[in-house]
């Protein structure tokens, strides 16, 4: 009995034998590593060290030598990834730098011309010097640069946009070249300039702010108005694309002209307009520009086909587009750009035509306005019909909800009979 109580109360309990710890599998590689043993301290003569015993150094083991445990062949994948990243970064850096150099070359060549024609060039808000070409353009992205100019008679302002190839991203540029080569509908990447002039057209008082010197532009002697029309000189390689993409050009007639090179054509609404605008200076500038020239468009119509009367309202603009030379030499393109800047002066003085010519020009616009008005009236009629149907349905539901079950059944049967009679009547009329 006493032994039994001792067992219950814990007496004479044998000591727990320690259990050997199971080695962790994550450190199995280190399980067999030799244990570092310290060597006994050695004494040297005091005259050599000045102190007593000298501590021993750490024993040699390969676990402290990475070059013995690993080799470069283990990092082949990482090396390949780093090499690709280095190549991409290098191409990106040089591509972006090349685009900036190309934009700067254009600005340097055109800064004197823009400064001589406009009071304000660029987005800085102050006049720049001819040698400050870096202030002419503003970098919007690595492949797009923009400029702005204002402060000239007959011109409200000018927008200039340089669209360059994405040299900084060969993974995008190469497929664009391949697709553009295989399909005519996809343009091949190129460096190009697009400029747009917004003439005053007699609205100086509404546009020019009340600042010193603005009174000259608002004077009655300044006649910047000219008749509205669409006229263009186009490179034949761009003609099909322009007709498909631009509404204003699509309403013109195409005809070659003896003065122009064979690779260009005139798109005009009237032969009298062509006679007034196709000057010898323009012809010489186009010939000098060569195949870099894309188009010069004078228009008062929207680029997209108008869908409302507000969109069909005339807005006069002048467009110029040409391809940038790979050599960054703009001597052959400067005459064309200079003529483009001075073109509003020529329009305000000569673009006033006979009533018969303007009547022919207006006929196309009036036809477009009639079509827009017709579509607008049809849409309004559909909206009114929907409103009537909604009101009729709401009235029917209100009447039906006011009746009891028996009366509702009789109402629905009468409604069904009425619809059957109406359908039979329509079928008889058709027969």
CSV table of N, CA and C in Angstrom, one decimal, residues 87 100 144 200 266 279 289 405:
chain,number,residue,atom,x,y,z
A,87,UNK,N,21.8,45.5,-71.8
A,87,UNK,CA,21.6,45.9,-73.3
A,87,UNK,C,20.4,46.8,-73.5
A,100,UNK,N,16.6,63.3,-78.6
A,100,UNK,CA,16.8,64.7,-78.1
A,100,UNK,C,17.7,65.5,-79.1
A,144,UNK,N,8.0,62.6,-78.5
A,144,UNK,CA,7.1,63.7,-78.9
A,144,UNK,C,7.7,65.0,-78.3
A,200,UNK,N,-6.4,84.5,-87.4
A,200,UNK,CA,-7.3,85.4,-86.7
A,200,UNK,C,-8.7,85.4,-87.3
A,266,UNK,N,-3.0,68.3,-106.6
A,266,UNK,CA,-3.8,69.4,-106.0
A,266,UNK,C,-5.2,68.8,-105.6
A,279,UNK,N,1.2,79.5,-106.0
A,279,UNK,CA,2.2,80.4,-106.5
A,279,UNK,C,3.5,79.8,-106.8
A,289,UNK,N,11.9,70.8,-101.2
A,289,UNK,CA,11.7,69.8,-100.1
A,289,UNK,C,11.8,68.4,-100.6
A,405,UNK,N,-59.1,41.4,-59.5
A,405,UNK,CA,-58.6,40.3,-60.3
A,405,UNK,C,-59.5,39.9,-61.5
